[in-house]
mmCIF file of C-alpha atoms in Angstrom:
data_model
loop_
_atom_site.group_PDB
_atom_site.id
_atom_site.type_symbol
_atom_site.label_atom_id
_atom_site.label_comp_id
_atom_site.label_asym_id
_atom_site.label_seq_id
_atom_site.Cartn_x
_atom_site.Cartn_y
_atom_site.Cartn_z
ATOM 1 C CA MET A 18 172.762 -3.651 179.417
ATOM 2 C CA THR A 19 169.560 -3.503 181.478
ATOM 3 C CA ARG A 20 169.754 -5.667 184.554
ATOM 4 C CA ASP A 21 166.767 -7.751 185.665
ATOM 5 C CA TYR A 22 166.077 -7.295 189.364
ATOM 6 C CA SER A 23 162.772 -9.193 189.337
ATOM 7 C CA LYS A 24 164.402 -12.310 190.776
ATOM 8 C CA PHE A 25 165.089 -10.406 193.985
ATOM 9 C CA LEU A 26 161.396 -9.553 194.420
ATOM 10 C CA PRO A 27 158.835 -11.787 196.160
ATOM 11 C CA PRO A 28 156.449 -13.696 193.879
ATOM 12 C CA ALA A 29 153.250 -11.921 192.903
ATOM 13 C CA GLY A 30 150.628 -12.284 195.569
ATOM 14 C CA SER A 31 153.091 -13.420 198.246
ATOM 15 C CA SER A 32 153.413 -11.733 201.594
ATOM 16 C CA PRO A 33 156.199 -9.143 201.957
ATOM 17 C CA LEU A 34 159.259 -10.173 203.922
ATOM 18 C CA PRO A 35 158.815 -9.533 207.646
ATOM 19 C CA LYS A 36 160.684 -6.570 209.068
ATOM 20 C CA ARG A 37 163.634 -7.534 211.220
ATOM 21 C CA ALA A 38 163.207 -6.419 214.815
ATOM 22 C CA PRO A 39 165.754 -3.776 215.864
ATOM 23 C CA SER A 40 168.616 -4.989 218.027
ATOM 24 C CA PRO A 41 169.064 -3.734 221.615
ATOM 25 C CA LEU A 42 171.799 -1.367 220.393
ATOM 26 C CA GLN A 43 169.607 -0.017 217.587
ATOM 27 C CA MET A 44 166.910 0.629 220.188
ATOM 28 C CA LEU A 45 169.468 2.874 221.922
ATOM 29 C CA GLY A 46 170.199 4.776 218.705
ATOM 30 C CA TRP A 47 173.121 2.774 217.272
ATOM 31 C CA LYS A 48 173.638 3.550 213.555
ATOM 32 C CA PRO A 49 175.973 2.463 210.721
ATOM 33 C CA PHE A 50 177.920 5.703 211.281
ATOM 34 C CA PHE A 51 179.133 4.311 214.608
ATOM 35 C CA SER A 52 179.622 0.771 213.303
ATOM 36 C CA GLN A 53 182.094 2.136 210.754
ATOM 37 C CA GLN A 54 184.337 3.222 213.646
ATOM 38 C CA THR A 55 184.563 -0.333 215.005
ATOM 39 C CA ASP A 56 185.281 -3.884 213.903
ATOM 40 C CA VAL A 57 184.034 -7.295 215.027
ATOM 41 C CA ASP A 58 186.993 -7.927 217.311
ATOM 42 C CA THR A 59 186.615 -4.483 218.912
ATOM 43 C CA LEU A 60 182.916 -4.982 219.599
ATOM 44 C CA ALA A 61 183.606 -8.306 221.288
ATOM 45 C CA THR A 62 186.110 -6.854 223.754
ATOM 46 C CA THR A 63 184.860 -3.256 224.109
ATOM 47 C CA PRO A 64 181.064 -3.194 223.670
ATOM 48 C CA PRO A 65 179.305 0.048 222.671
ATOM 49 C CA VAL A 66 177.502 1.983 225.383
ATOM 50 C CA ARG A 67 175.574 5.249 225.236
ATOM 51 C CA VAL A 68 175.690 8.085 227.769
ATOM 52 C CA THR A 69 172.195 8.653 229.171
ATOM 53 C CA GLU A 70 173.035 10.903 232.134
ATOM 54 C CA VAL A 71 175.964 13.119 233.095
ATOM 55 C CA HIS A 72 176.794 13.707 236.756
ATOM 56 C CA ARG A 73 179.858 15.091 238.493
ATOM 57 C CA SER A 74 180.502 11.636 239.903
ATOM 58 C CA GLY A 75 180.320 9.863 236.552
ATOM 59 C CA LEU A 76 178.521 9.042 233.324
ATOM 60 C CA ARG A 77 175.640 6.592 233.336
ATOM 61 C CA VAL A 78 175.882 4.420 230.212
ATOM 62 C CA LEU A 79 173.592 1.793 228.696
ATOM 63 C CA GLY A 80 174.420 -0.962 226.210
ATOM 64 C CA ASP A 81 173.305 -4.434 225.220
ATOM 65 C CA GLY A 82 172.771 -5.929 228.686
ATOM 66 C CA ILE A 83 174.907 -3.149 230.241
ATOM 67 C CA ASP A 84 173.854 -0.499 232.745
ATOM 68 C CA THR A 85 176.841 0.964 234.545
ATOM 69 C CA THR A 86 178.745 4.145 235.398
ATOM 70 C CA ILE A 87 182.088 5.239 233.999
ATOM 71 C CA PRO A 88 184.334 8.076 235.203
ATOM 72 C CA PRO A 89 183.324 11.578 234.059
ATOM 73 C CA GLY A 90 185.159 13.143 231.145
ATOM 74 C CA PRO A 91 185.309 16.788 230.029
ATOM 75 C CA GLU A 92 184.709 15.804 226.408
ATOM 76 C CA ALA A 93 181.590 13.681 226.987
ATOM 77 C CA THR A 94 177.936 14.670 227.021
ATOM 78 C CA VAL A 95 174.496 13.063 226.979
ATOM 79 C CA GLY A 96 173.938 11.055 223.806
ATOM 80 C CA ASP A 97 177.606 10.183 223.244
ATOM 81 C CA TRP A 98 178.722 6.646 222.384
ATOM 82 C CA PHE A 99 181.723 4.938 223.985
ATOM 83 C CA LEU A 100 183.501 1.656 223.422
ATOM 84 C CA LEU A 101 183.518 0.421 227.005
ATOM 85 C CA ASP A 102 186.768 -0.786 228.524
ATOM 86 C CA ARG A 103 185.425 -3.136 231.174
ATOM 87 C CA THR A 104 188.815 -3.547 232.865
ATOM 88 C CA ASN A 105 189.591 0.160 233.056
ATOM 89 C CA PRO A 106 186.449 2.245 232.297
ATOM 90 C CA ALA A 107 188.506 5.460 232.308
ATOM 91 C CA ASN A 108 190.133 4.224 229.087
ATOM 92 C CA SER A 109 186.807 3.827 227.251
ATOM 93 C CA ILE A 110 186.959 5.269 223.724
ATOM 94 C CA LEU A 111 184.655 8.132 222.724
ATOM 95 C CA LEU A 112 183.282 7.639 219.192
ATOM 96 C CA ASP A 113 182.946 10.421 216.624
ATOM 97 C CA ARG A 114 179.581 12.174 216.702
ATOM 98 C CA ILE A 115 176.884 12.630 214.104
ATOM 99 C CA SER A 116 175.899 15.940 215.671
ATOM 100 C CA LEU A 117 176.724 18.115 218.676
ATOM 101 C CA PHE A 118 174.837 20.909 220.421
ATOM 102 C CA GLU A 119 176.987 23.342 222.380
ATOM 103 C CA ARG A 120 176.791 26.917 223.598
ATOM 104 C CA ARG A 121 178.997 29.465 225.293
ATOM 105 C CA ALA A 122 178.681 28.815 229.008
ATOM 106 C CA ALA A 123 177.601 31.554 231.395
ATOM 107 C CA GLY A 124 180.346 33.437 233.241
ATOM 108 C CA HIS A 125 183.475 35.338 232.336
ATOM 109 C CA ASP A 126 185.647 32.401 231.260
ATOM 110 C CA ARG A 127 183.551 31.923 228.073
ATOM 111 C CA LYS A 128 184.064 28.164 227.953
ATOM 112 C CA ARG A 129 181.993 25.959 225.663
ATOM 113 C CA GLN A 130 179.244 23.930 227.284
ATOM 114 C CA MET A 131 178.127 20.779 225.501
ATOM 115 C CA ILE A 132 174.373 20.198 225.591
ATOM 116 C CA ALA A 133 173.814 16.921 223.726
ATOM 117 C CA ALA A 134 175.331 14.706 221.042
ATOM 118 C CA ASN A 135 174.024 12.482 218.256
ATOM 119 C CA VAL A 136 170.582 14.088 218.064
ATOM 120 C CA ASP A 137 168.468 13.610 214.919
ATOM 121 C CA THR A 138 165.622 16.065 215.603
ATOM 122 C CA VAL A 139 165.372 18.974 218.028
ATOM 123 C CA PHE A 140 161.994 20.206 219.216
ATOM 124 C CA ILE A 141 162.367 23.908 220.024
ATOM 125 C CA VAL A 142 159.630 24.580 222.557
ATOM 126 C CA THR A 143 158.023 27.913 223.408
ATOM 127 C CA SER A 144 154.605 28.995 224.679
ATOM 128 C CA CYS A 145 151.776 31.033 223.225
ATOM 129 C CA ASN A 146 152.245 33.673 225.928
ATOM 130 C CA ARG A 147 154.899 36.164 227.043
ATOM 131 C CA ASP A 148 157.629 33.524 226.774
ATOM 132 C CA PHE A 149 157.359 33.670 222.969
ATOM 133 C CA ASN A 150 160.421 35.443 221.585
ATOM 134 C CA VAL A 151 161.410 35.399 217.900
ATOM 135 C CA ALA A 152 165.038 36.340 218.589
ATOM 136 C CA ARG A 153 165.447 33.400 220.970
ATOM 137 C CA LEU A 154 163.831 31.015 218.496
ATOM 138 C CA GLU A 155 166.222 32.215 215.780
ATOM 139 C CA ARG A 156 169.142 31.353 218.058
ATOM 140 C CA PHE A 157 167.874 27.804 218.614
ATOM 141 C CA VAL A 158 167.221 27.306 214.898
ATOM 142 C CA ALA A 159 170.726 28.570 214.052
ATOM 143 C CA LEU A 160 172.147 26.133 216.600
ATOM 144 C CA ALA A 161 170.217 23.271 214.986
ATOM 145 C CA PHE A 162 171.236 24.221 211.447
ATOM 146 C CA GLU A 163 174.898 24.414 212.493
ATOM 147 C CA ALA A 164 174.673 20.932 214.027
ATOM 148 C CA GLN A 165 172.856 19.677 210.896
ATOM 149 C CA VAL A 166 169.945 18.549 213.046
ATOM 150 C CA THR A 167 166.293 18.867 211.942
ATOM 151 C CA PRO A 168 164.602 21.685 213.916
ATOM 152 C CA VAL A 169 160.877 21.668 214.691
ATOM 153 C CA ILE A 170 159.254 24.581 216.555
ATOM 154 C CA LEU A 171 156.517 23.589 219.009
ATOM 155 C CA LEU A 172 154.122 26.220 220.344
ATOM 156 C CA THR A 173 152.615 24.935 223.590
ATOM 157 C CA LYS A 174 149.701 26.175 225.687
ATOM 158 C CA ALA A 175 147.697 26.655 222.482
ATOM 159 C CA ASP A 176 144.598 25.678 224.464
ATOM 160 C CA LEU A 177 145.099 28.705 226.739
ATOM 161 C CA CYS A 178 145.482 31.170 223.875
ATOM 162 C CA ASP A 179 142.563 32.947 222.201
ATOM 163 C CA ASP A 180 144.340 33.214 218.852
ATOM 164 C CA THR A 181 147.453 31.201 217.927
ATOM 165 C CA ALA A 182 147.669 32.594 214.382
ATOM 166 C CA PRO A 183 150.069 35.486 215.213
ATOM 167 C CA TYR A 184 152.427 33.111 217.020
ATOM 168 C CA LEU A 185 152.327 30.620 214.149
ATOM 169 C CA ASP A 186 152.936 33.336 211.551
ATOM 170 C CA ASP A 187 155.931 34.786 213.426
ATOM 171 C CA ALA A 188 157.476 31.355 214.012
ATOM 172 C CA ARG A 189 157.005 30.256 210.395
ATOM 173 C CA ALA A 190 158.610 33.476 209.158
ATOM 174 C CA ILE A 191 161.924 32.428 210.753
ATOM 175 C CA SER A 192 162.697 29.849 208.060
ATOM 176 C CA ASN A 193 160.728 27.991 205.403
ATOM 177 C CA ARG A 194 162.781 24.903 206.295
ATOM 178 C CA VAL A 195 161.322 24.621 209.795
ATOM 179 C CA VAL A 196 158.027 22.911 210.593
ATOM 180 C CA VAL A 197 155.923 24.746 213.216
ATOM 181 C CA GLU A 198 153.234 23.018 215.280
ATOM 182 C CA ALA A 199 150.833 24.462 217.869
ATOM 183 C CA LEU A 200 149.552 21.973 220.431
ATOM 184 C CA ASN A 201 148.267 21.301 223.904
ATOM 185 C CA ALA A 202 151.086 19.467 225.693
ATOM 186 C CA LYS A 203 148.654 17.949 228.201
ATOM 187 C CA SER A 204 146.467 16.344 225.547
ATOM 188 C CA ALA A 205 146.899 13.411 223.168
ATOM 189 C CA GLU A 206 148.189 15.779 220.439
ATOM 190 C CA PRO A 207 151.949 15.381 221.084
ATOM 191 C CA ALA A 208 151.984 11.602 220.594
ATOM 192 C CA ASP A 209 150.112 12.031 217.320
ATOM 193 C CA LYS A 210 151.771 15.144 215.872
ATOM 194 C CA LEU A 211 155.336 14.165 216.822
ATOM 195 C CA ALA A 212 155.095 10.497 215.837
ATOM 196 C CA GLY A 213 156.782 11.049 212.462
ATOM 197 C CA TRP A 214 160.004 12.189 214.111
ATOM 198 C CA CYS A 215 159.921 9.767 217.071
ATOM 199 C CA THR A 216 160.554 6.505 215.228
ATOM 200 C CA PRO A 217 162.689 3.550 216.399
ATOM 201 C CA GLY A 218 166.414 4.309 216.439
ATOM 202 C CA GLN A 219 165.918 8.075 216.332
ATOM 203 C CA THR A 220 167.068 10.543 218.987
ATOM 204 C CA VAL A 221 164.980 13.652 219.669
ATOM 205 C CA ALA A 222 165.697 16.494 222.085
ATOM 206 C CA PHE A 223 163.495 19.149 223.655
ATOM 207 C CA LEU A 224 165.091 22.595 224.080
ATOM 208 C CA GLY A 225 163.566 25.821 225.358
ATOM 209 C CA SER A 226 162.960 28.009 228.391
ATOM 210 C CA SER A 227 161.717 26.798 231.758
ATOM 211 C CA GLY A 228 157.989 26.283 232.094
ATOM 212 C CA VAL A 229 157.158 25.984 228.385
ATOM 213 C CA GLY A 230 156.152 22.343 228.701
ATOM 214 C CA LYS A 231 159.224 20.337 227.641
ATOM 215 C CA SER A 232 158.850 17.746 230.394
ATOM 216 C CA THR A 233 155.095 17.612 229.846
ATOM 217 C CA LEU A 234 155.736 16.799 226.173
ATOM 218 C CA VAL A 235 158.191 14.074 227.169
ATOM 219 C CA ASN A 236 155.567 12.532 229.441
ATOM 220 C CA ALA A 237 152.981 12.791 226.650
ATOM 221 C CA LEU A 238 155.198 10.749 224.325
ATOM 222 C CA PHE A 239 155.503 8.015 226.954
ATOM 223 C CA GLN A 240 151.875 8.365 228.069
ATOM 224 C CA ARG A 241 153.128 8.209 231.629
ATOM 225 C CA SER A 242 155.230 10.331 233.983
ATOM 226 C CA VAL A 243 158.955 9.949 233.311
ATOM 227 C CA ALA A 244 159.953 13.615 233.819
ATOM 228 C CA ASP A 245 159.058 16.026 236.625
ATOM 229 C CA THR A 246 156.772 18.922 235.722
ATOM 230 C CA GLY A 247 155.783 22.158 237.409
ATOM 231 C CA ALA A 248 153.525 25.175 236.985
ATOM 232 C CA VAL A 249 154.575 28.600 235.711
ATOM 233 C CA ARG A 250 154.428 31.761 237.812
ATOM 234 C CA GLU A 251 151.181 33.595 237.140
ATOM 235 C CA ASP A 252 152.732 37.080 237.346
ATOM 236 C CA ASP A 253 155.168 36.721 234.424
ATOM 237 C CA ASN A 254 154.386 33.316 232.802
ATOM 238 C CA ARG A 255 157.924 32.153 233.576
ATOM 239 C CA GLY A 256 158.518 28.607 234.645
ATOM 240 C CA ARG A 257 160.512 27.056 237.434
ATOM 241 C CA HIS A 258 163.321 24.605 236.749
ATOM 242 C CA THR A 259 161.742 21.170 237.184
ATOM 243 C CA THR A 260 164.354 19.339 235.071
ATOM 244 C CA THR A 261 167.708 19.695 236.830
ATOM 245 C CA HIS A 262 169.912 17.704 234.451
ATOM 246 C CA ARG A 263 169.883 16.337 230.923
ATOM 247 C CA GLN A 264 168.672 12.756 230.643
ATOM 248 C CA LEU A 265 167.856 10.329 227.839
ATOM 249 C CA HIS A 266 164.632 8.371 228.153
ATOM 250 C CA PHE A 267 163.769 5.507 225.788
ATOM 251 C CA THR A 268 160.283 4.779 224.496
ATOM 252 C CA PRO A 269 159.191 1.106 224.302
ATOM 253 C CA ASP A 270 159.607 1.095 220.514
ATOM 254 C CA GLY A 271 163.154 2.485 220.661
ATOM 255 C CA CYS A 272 163.152 6.282 220.339
ATOM 256 C CA ALA A 273 165.619 8.141 222.546
ATOM 257 C CA VAL A 274 164.035 11.253 224.072
ATOM 258 C CA LEU A 275 166.184 13.930 225.710
ATOM 259 C CA ASP A 276 164.701 16.282 228.294
ATOM 260 C CA THR A 277 166.817 19.319 229.216
ATOM 261 C CA PRO A 278 166.762 22.085 231.849
ATOM 262 C CA GLY A 279 165.337 25.404 230.684
ATOM 263 C CA MET A 280 167.661 27.777 228.849
ATOM 264 C CA ARG A 281 166.516 31.389 228.823
ATOM 265 C CA GLU A 282 169.923 32.596 227.625
ATOM 266 C CA LEU A 283 171.617 30.943 224.657
ATOM 267 C CA GLN A 284 174.996 32.425 223.784
ATOM 268 C CA LEU A 285 176.173 31.116 220.416
ATOM 269 C CA THR A 286 179.704 30.386 219.256
ATOM 270 C CA ASP A 287 181.082 28.775 216.085
ATOM 271 C CA VAL A 288 177.666 28.862 214.399
ATOM 272 C CA GLU A 289 178.434 31.169 211.474
ATOM 273 C CA ASP A 290 176.947 28.751 208.934
ATOM 274 C CA GLY A 291 173.836 28.188 211.058
ATOM 275 C CA ILE A 292 173.161 31.920 211.336
ATOM 276 C CA ALA A 293 173.707 32.305 207.586
ATOM 277 C CA GLU A 294 171.075 29.623 206.936
ATOM 278 C CA VAL A 295 168.495 31.303 209.194
ATOM 279 C CA PHE A 296 169.081 34.680 207.523
ATOM 280 C CA ASP A 297 169.883 33.336 204.060
ATOM 281 C CA ASP A 298 167.962 36.122 202.284
ATOM 282 C CA LEU A 299 169.965 38.837 204.075
ATOM 283 C CA VAL A 300 173.233 37.005 203.460
ATOM 284 C CA THR A 301 172.386 36.834 199.751
ATOM 285 C CA LEU A 302 171.691 40.569 199.689
ATOM 286 C CA ALA A 303 174.940 41.297 201.524
ATOM 287 C CA GLY A 304 176.788 39.451 198.789
ATOM 288 C CA GLN A 305 175.482 42.029 196.310
ATOM 289 C CA CYS A 306 176.945 45.013 198.189
ATOM 290 C CA ARG A 307 179.666 47.027 196.424
ATOM 291 C CA PHE A 308 182.170 46.429 199.230
ATOM 292 C CA ASN A 309 182.983 43.037 200.738
ATOM 293 C CA ASP A 310 183.317 44.546 204.234
ATOM 294 C CA CYS A 311 180.105 46.561 203.979
ATOM 295 C CA ALA A 312 178.612 47.289 207.405
ATOM 296 C CA HIS A 313 175.197 47.996 205.836
ATOM 297 C CA GLU A 314 175.003 51.458 207.385
ATOM 298 C CA THR A 315 176.026 54.402 205.194
ATOM 299 C CA GLU A 316 178.275 52.759 202.610
ATOM 300 C CA PRO A 317 177.509 53.512 198.942
ATOM 301 C CA GLY A 318 176.234 50.621 196.875
ATOM 302 C CA CYS A 319 174.810 48.742 199.888
ATOM 303 C CA ALA A 320 172.214 46.262 198.613
ATOM 304 C CA VAL A 321 170.910 45.625 202.147
ATOM 305 C CA ARG A 322 170.168 49.310 202.814
ATOM 306 C CA LYS A 323 168.566 49.623 199.374
ATOM 307 C CA ALA A 324 166.228 46.703 200.103
ATOM 308 C CA LEU A 325 165.437 48.138 203.549
ATOM 309 C CA ASP A 326 164.572 51.572 202.125
ATOM 310 C CA ALA A 327 162.344 49.883 199.537
ATOM 311 C CA GLY A 328 160.477 48.015 202.285
ATOM 312 C CA GLU A 329 161.591 44.636 200.928
ATOM 313 C CA ILE A 330 163.105 43.456 204.223
ATOM 314 C CA ASP A 331 162.117 43.819 207.862
ATOM 315 C CA ALA A 332 164.151 46.330 209.925
ATOM 316 C CA PRO A 333 163.852 44.457 213.263
ATOM 317 C CA ARG A 334 164.943 41.200 211.580
ATOM 318 C CA LEU A 335 167.926 42.969 210.017
ATOM 319 C CA ALA A 336 168.888 44.305 213.453
ATOM 320 C CA ARG A 337 168.634 40.809 214.985
ATOM 321 C CA TRP A 338 170.836 39.356 212.222
ATOM 322 C CA ARG A 339 173.524 41.985 212.730
ATOM 323 C CA LYS A 340 173.425 41.549 216.519
ATOM 324 C CA LEU A 341 173.589 37.765 216.318
ATOM 325 C CA ALA A 342 176.413 37.779 213.763
ATOM 326 C CA ALA A 343 178.431 40.255 215.864
ATOM 327 C CA GLU A 344 177.873 38.208 219.031
ATOM 328 C CA GLU A 345 178.936 35.017 217.277
ATOM 329 C CA ARG A 346 182.141 36.625 215.969
ATOM 330 C CA PHE A 347 182.992 37.976 219.425
ATOM 331 C CA ASN A 348 182.330 34.700 221.254
ATOM 332 C CA THR A 349 184.220 32.651 218.676
ATOM 333 C CA SER A 350 187.265 34.938 218.722
ATOM 334 C CA THR A 351 187.439 35.103 222.522
ATOM 335 C CA LEU A 352 187.165 31.314 222.768
ATOM 336 C CA ALA A 353 189.965 30.956 220.227
ATOM 337 C CA GLN A 354 192.084 33.358 222.275
ATOM 338 C CA ARG A 355 191.326 31.366 225.430
ATOM 339 C CA LYS A 356 192.356 28.123 223.727
ATOM 340 C CA ALA A 357 195.634 29.702 222.614
ATOM 341 C CA HIS A 358 196.220 31.019 226.130
ATOM 342 C CA ASP A 359 195.479 27.602 227.670
ATOM 343 C CA ARG A 360 197.925 25.915 225.282
ATOM 344 C CA SER A 361 200.623 28.434 226.144
ATOM 345 C CA PHE A 362 199.974 27.971 229.859
ATOM 346 C CA GLN A 363 200.224 24.173 229.531
ATOM 347 C CA LYS A 364 203.558 24.561 227.755
ATOM 348 C CA VAL A 365 204.844 26.737 230.615
ATOM 349 C CA VAL A 366 203.661 24.164 233.185
ATOM 350 C CA LYS A 367 205.317 21.262 231.339
ATOM 351 C CA SER A 368 208.514 23.244 230.949
ATOM 352 C CA ALA A 369 208.565 24.035 234.662
ATOM 353 C CA GLN A 370 207.966 20.402 235.546
ATOM 354 C CA LYS A 371 210.852 19.266 233.357
ATOM 355 C CA HIS A 372 213.126 21.920 234.893
ATOM 356 C CA LYS A 373 212.131 20.811 238.406
ATOM 357 C CA LYS A 374 212.959 17.165 237.616
ATOM 358 C CA ARG A 375 216.396 18.187 236.401
#
């Protein structure tokens, strides 16, 4: 039976129904995904709040008529949502995330460092100068694919470059799923070119090295200064850290914009699927090799080597894929070993405490 939906439509010639204005929570990025983790009674007693800044002393959170600080937590990062316990803020409940950016932290302990949560679009920013690096861009794109966040590559300082075509071609060759835009961060271009991603209720983040114009782009979206900016060094085109911590800013129409400190080094961990998506053509070829554990070096029946010898794939790109995959396996395994060691150590501590009490 064909159902008649015409009765639900406005009469011919009538004005369309007015759009409902977003609520204060929706202006902060609240979505049905988070609502499904709550109920009416819960919202009345523990209102939702979003982390906008992370400091050693605490987490700044915003909600509907709420602007306060709660105790810091090792599992929280900028963009997270909590159900606020007003009586005891330390007992606030962290909600499940839509997405999470994390990397392997610098140092020998190889801990994970969370970058941001609940991001919808990530603008990967680089410059049309010596900062441009395909290998680094591939890392950021793999990170975005793993988090199931839409990546967009932005090439800044286009106004200072004689020819942006080589930069655009190299960036677009990374993945046909990634939009690439060249722009002048100090002009009116950002507000126009990025408008499609910066809609009410969306959360966007800017990631990239220092001095590439992330904070300048943030200011361009707001059409006023909300983030500190600085000049690059003339001798090597490298920027100085002007953004010292991650912070969410909110546009008047309700788009959350995250500015981050520069990251020249991005060590990946637990991003096997993201890397596979960036290098999907090479992964497909590897699946055609005679041996499942083919190292793509001298093994007989290697489809990857055959394609390389035939000039069908790029040797430098193949080398970057192998390096990135090996790094990811190493970082992931060492982190797993550290977790196992930490669990064993905690068991020893608890056992010793029980023995002491006895």
